[in-house]
Coordinates of N, CA and C in Angstrom, one line a residue:
M365 N -0.6 -11.3 -5.9 CA -1.9 -11.0 -5.3 C -1.8 -11.0 -3.8
A366 N -2.5 -10.1 -3.1 CA -2.5 -10.1 -1.7 C -4.0 -10.2 -1.2
S367 N -4.1 -10.7 0.0 CA -5.4 -10.8 0.7 C -5.2 -10.4 2.2
G368 N -6.3 -9.8 2.7 CA -6.2 -9.5 4.2 C -7.5 -9.9 4.8
D369 N -7.4 -10.1 6.2 CA -8.6 -10.6 6.9 C -8.9 -9.8 8.1
G370 N -10.0 -10.2 8.8 CA -10.4 -9.5 10.0 C -9.5 -9.5 11.2
G371 N -8.6 -10.5 11.1 CA -7.7 -10.6 12.2 C -6.3 -9.9 12.0
G372 N -6.2 -9.2 10.9 CA -5.0 -8.5 10.6 C -3.9 -9.3 9.8
T373 N -4.3 -10.5 9.4 CA -3.3 -11.3 8.6 C -3.4 -10.9 7.2
I374 N -2.2 -10.7 6.6 CA -2.1 -10.3 5.2 C -1.3 -11.4 4.5
K375 N -1.8 -12.0 3.5 CA -1.0 -13.0 2.7 C -0.8 -12.6 1.3
V376 N 0.4 -12.9 0.8 CA 0.8 -12.6 -0.6 C 0.9 -13.9 -1.3
W377 N 0.2 -14.0 -2.4 CA 0.1 -15.3 -3.2 C 0.7 -15.2 -4.5
K378 N 1.3 -16.3 -5.0 CA 1.7 -16.4 -6.4 C 0.5 -16.8 -7.2
V379 N 0.1 -16.0 -8.2 CA -1.1 -16.1 -8.9 C -1.1 -17.4 -9.7
E380 N 0.0 -17.8 -10.3 CA 0.1 -18.9 -11.2 C -0.3 -20.2 -10.6
N381 N 0.1 -20.4 -9.3 CA -0.1 -21.7 -8.7 C -0.8 -21.7 -7.3
G382 N -1.1 -20.5 -6.8 CA -1.7 -20.3 -5.5 C -0.7 -20.5 -4.3
E383 N 0.6 -20.5 -4.6 CA 1.6 -20.7 -3.5 C 1.6 -19.4 -2.6
E384 N 1.6 -19.6 -1.3 CA 1.7 -18.5 -0.4 C 3.2 -18.1 -0.3
L385 N 3.4 -16.8 -0.7 CA 4.8 -16.3 -0.7 C 5.2 -15.6 0.6
R386 N 4.3 -14.9 1.3 CA 4.7 -14.2 2.4 C 3.5 -13.9 3.3
T387 N 3.7 -13.8 4.6 CA 2.6 -13.5 5.5 C 3.0 -12.3 6.4
F388 N 2.1 -11.3 6.5 CA 2.4 -10.2 7.4 C 1.3 -10.2 8.5
H389 N 1.6 -9.6 9.6 CA 0.6 -9.5 10.7 C 0.4 -8.0 11.1
A390 N -0.7 -7.5 10.7 CA -1.0 -6.1 11.0 C -1.9 -6.1 12.3
Q391 N -2.2 -4.9 12.8 CA -3.1 -4.8 13.9 C -4.4 -4.2 13.3
G392 N -5.5 -4.9 13.5 CA -6.8 -4.5 13.0 C -7.2 -5.2 11.7
T393 N -8.5 -5.0 11.4 CA -9.1 -5.6 10.2 C -8.5 -4.9 9.0
I394 N -8.1 -5.7 8.0 CA -7.6 -5.1 6.7 C -8.7 -4.7 5.8
G395 N -8.7 -3.5 5.4 CA -9.7 -2.9 4.5 C -9.3 -2.6 3.1
S396 N -8.0 -2.5 2.9 CA -7.4 -2.2 1.6 C -6.0 -2.6 1.5
L397 N -5.6 -2.9 0.3 CA -4.2 -3.3 0.0 C -3.8 -2.8 -1.3
A398 N -2.5 -2.4 -1.5 CA -2.0 -2.0 -2.8 C -0.5 -2.2 -2.8
F399 N 0.0 -2.7 -4.0 CA 1.4 -2.9 -4.3 C 2.0 -1.7 -5.0
S400 N 3.2 -1.3 -4.6 CA 3.9 -0.3 -5.3 C 4.2 -0.8 -6.8
P401 N 4.4 0.1 -7.7 CA 4.6 -0.3 -9.1 C 5.8 -1.2 -9.3
D402 N 6.8 -1.1 -8.5 CA 8.0 -2.0 -8.6 C 7.9 -3.3 -7.8
G403 N 6.8 -3.4 -7.0 CA 6.5 -4.6 -6.2 C 7.3 -4.7 -5.0
V404 N 8.0 -3.6 -4.6 CA 8.9 -3.7 -3.4 C 8.1 -3.4 -2.1
L405 N 7.0 -2.6 -2.2 CA 6.2 -2.2 -1.1 C 4.8 -2.7 -1.2
L406 N 4.2 -3.1 -0.1 CA 2.8 -3.4 0.0 C 2.2 -2.4 1.1
A407 N 1.2 -1.7 0.7 CA 0.5 -0.8 1.7 C -0.8 -1.5 2.1
S408 N -1.0 -1.4 3.4 CA -2.3 -2.0 4.0 C -3.0 -0.9 4.8
G409 N -4.3 -0.8 4.6 CA -5.1 0.1 5.3 C -6.1 -0.7 6.2
T410 N -6.3 -0.2 7.4 CA -7.1 -0.9 8.4 C -8.5 -0.1 8.6
V411 N -9.4 -0.9 9.1 CA -10.7 -0.4 9.4 C -11.1 -0.9 10.8
E412 N -12.3 -0.4 11.3 CA -12.9 -0.8 12.5 C -12.0 -0.5 13.7
G413 N -11.9 0.8 14.0 CA -11.1 1.2 15.2 C -9.7 1.8 14.9
R414 N -8.9 1.0 14.4 CA -7.5 1.4 14.0 C -7.5 1.8 12.6
T415 N -7.2 3.0 12.3 CA -7.3 3.6 10.9 C -6.0 4.0 10.4
D416 N -5.0 3.1 10.5 CA -3.6 3.4 10.0 C -3.4 2.8 8.7
I417 N -2.3 3.3 8.1 CA -1.8 2.7 6.8 C -0.4 2.2 7.2
D418 N -0.1 0.9 6.9 CA 1.2 0.3 7.2 C 1.8 0.1 5.8
L419 N 3.2 0.3 5.8 CA 3.9 0.0 4.6 C 4.9 -1.2 4.9
W420 N 4.8 -2.2 4.1 CA 5.6 -3.4 4.3 C 6.6 -3.6 3.2
D421 N 7.8 -4.1 3.5 CA 8.9 -4.4 2.6 C 8.7 -5.8 2.1
M422 N 8.4 -6.0 0.8 CA 8.2 -7.3 0.3 C 9.5 -8.1 0.2
R423 N 10.7 -7.5 0.3 CA 11.9 -8.2 0.2 C 12.2 -9.0 1.5
N424 N 11.9 -8.3 2.7 CA 12.3 -9.0 3.9 C 11.1 -9.2 4.9
G425 N 9.9 -8.7 4.5 CA 8.7 -9.0 5.3 C 8.5 -8.1 6.5
E426 N 9.3 -7.0 6.6 CA 9.3 -6.1 7.7 C 8.3 -4.9 7.4
K427 N 7.7 -4.5 8.5 CA 6.9 -3.2 8.4 C 7.9 -2.1 8.5
I428 N 7.9 -1.2 7.5 CA 8.9 -0.1 7.5 C 8.3 1.3 7.9
Q429 N 7.0 1.4 7.9 CA 6.4 2.7 8.2 C 4.9 2.6 8.5
T430 N 4.4 3.4 9.4 CA 3.0 3.5 9.6 C 2.6 5.0 9.4
L431 N 1.6 5.2 8.6 CA 1.1 6.5 8.3 C -0.2 6.7 9.1
R432 N -0.3 7.8 9.8 CA -1.5 8.1 10.6 C -2.1 9.5 10.3
A433 N -3.3 9.6 10.0 CA -4.0 10.8 9.8 C -5.5 10.7 9.6
H434 N -5.9 9.5 9.1 CA -7.4 9.3 8.9 C -8.1 9.0 10.2
T435 N -9.3 9.4 10.3 CA -10.1 9.1 11.5 C -11.2 8.1 11.2
G436 N -11.3 7.6 10.0 CA -12.3 6.6 9.6 C -11.6 5.5 8.8
N437 N -12.4 4.5 8.5 CA -11.8 3.4 7.8 C -11.0 3.8 6.5
V438 N -9.9 3.1 6.3 CA -9.1 3.3 5.1 C -9.6 2.4 4.1
N439 N -10.4 2.9 3.1 CA -11.1 2.1 2.2 C -10.4 1.9 0.9
N440 N -9.4 2.7 0.5 CA -8.7 2.6 -0.8 C -7.3 3.1 -0.7
L441 N -6.4 2.5 -1.4 CA -5.0 2.9 -1.5 C -4.5 2.7 -2.9
V442 N -3.7 3.7 -3.4 CA -3.1 3.6 -4.7 C -1.8 4.3 -4.7
F443 N -0.8 3.7 -5.3 CA 0.5 4.3 -5.4 C 0.6 5.1 -6.7
S444 N 1.4 6.2 -6.7 CA 1.6 7.0 -7.9 C 2.4 6.1 -8.9
P445 N 2.4 6.4 -10.2 CA 3.1 5.5 -11.2 C 4.6 5.3 -10.9
E446 N 5.3 6.3 -10.3 CA 6.7 6.1 -9.9 C 6.9 5.5 -8.5
G447 N 5.8 5.4 -7.7 CA 5.9 4.8 -6.4 C 6.3 5.7 -5.3
A448 N 6.5 7.0 -5.6 CA 7.0 7.9 -4.6 C 5.9 8.5 -3.6
Q449 N 4.7 8.4 -4.1 CA 3.5 8.9 -3.3 C 2.5 7.8 -3.2
L450 N 1.7 7.9 -2.2 CA 0.6 7.0 -1.9 C -0.7 7.9 -1.7
A451 N -1.8 7.5 -2.3 CA -3.0 8.2 -2.1 C -3.9 7.3 -1.3
S452 N -4.6 7.8 -0.3 CA -5.6 7.0 0.5 C -6.9 7.7 0.6
A453 N -8.0 6.9 0.6 CA -9.3 7.4 0.7 C -10.0 6.7 1.9
S454 N -10.8 7.5 2.7 CA -11.3 7.0 3.9 C -12.8 7.3 4.1
G455 N -13.4 6.6 5.0 CA -14.7 6.8 5.4 C -14.9 8.1 6.2
D456 N -13.8 8.8 6.6 CA -13.9 10.1 7.2 C -14.1 11.2 6.2
L457 N -14.4 10.8 5.0 CA -14.8 11.7 3.9 C -13.5 12.5 3.5
S458 N -12.4 11.9 3.5 CA -11.2 12.6 3.1 C -10.3 11.7 2.2
A459 N -9.6 12.3 1.3 CA -8.5 11.7 0.5 C -7.2 12.4 0.9
K460 N -6.2 11.6 1.0 CA -4.9 12.1 1.5 C -3.8 11.7 0.5
L461 N -2.8 12.5 0.3 CA -1.7 12.2 -0.5 C -0.4 12.2 0.4
W462 N 0.3 11.1 0.4 CA 1.5 10.9 1.2 C 2.8 10.9 0.4
I463 N 3.8 11.6 0.9 CA 5.1 11.5 0.4 C 5.9 10.5 1.1
L464 N 6.1 9.3 0.5 CA 6.6 8.2 1.2 C 8.1 8.3 1.7
K465 N 9.0 8.9 0.9 CA 10.4 9.0 1.4 C 10.5 9.8 2.6
A466 N 9.7 10.9 2.7 CA 9.7 11.8 3.9 C 8.8 11.3 5.0
G467 N 7.9 10.3 4.6 CA 7.0 9.8 5.6 C 6.0 10.8 6.1
R468 N 5.5 11.7 5.2 CA 4.7 12.8 5.7 C 3.5 13.0 4.8
L469 N 2.4 13.5 5.4 CA 1.2 13.9 4.7 C 1.5 15.1 3.8
Y470 N 1.2 15.1 2.6 CA 1.4 16.2 1.7 C 0.1 17.0 1.5
A471 N -1.0 16.4 1.3 CA -2.2 17.1 1.0 C -3.4 16.3 1.4
T472 N -4.5 17.1 1.8 CA -5.8 16.4 2.2 C -6.9 17.1 1.4
S473 N -7.8 16.3 0.9 CA -9.1 16.8 0.3 C -10.2 16.3 1.2
K474 N -11.0 17.3 1.7 CA -12.0 16.9 2.7 C -13.4 17.0 2.1
D475 N -14.3 16.4 2.8 CA -15.7 16.4 2.5 C -16.0 15.8 1.1
I476 N -15.3 14.8 0.7 CA -15.6 14.1 -0.5 C -16.7 13.1 -0.3
D477 N -17.4 12.6 -1.3 CA -18.4 11.6 -1.2 C -17.8 10.4 -0.6
P478 N -18.6 9.6 0.2 CA -18.1 8.4 0.8 C -17.5 7.5 -0.2
L479 N -16.4 6.9 0.1 CA -15.7 5.9 -0.8 C -15.9 4.5 -0.3

């Protein structure tokens, strides 16, 4: 389980006993979090000014990639079942699909209902 706060701190917890496993430090208020299906990656989306998506390596605690394209709060993140893509939804009324290995935006759907 992961939690994020207004100061950009992300903590990963062991559900069984509440033990803190890892801490990450992002820039900006954390608005969304998602684990890849294999548990190797953690994606974090920010809100309130900085609207980036950061990808974190759970094995070593390092930030490995930042995805930028949204102009509003990143409200939701979900990995594809195989973990190769990441979908993001934003207060800018768009949903985006990212190809993670290439680190690029694949598709955008605009003018969706606010998420």
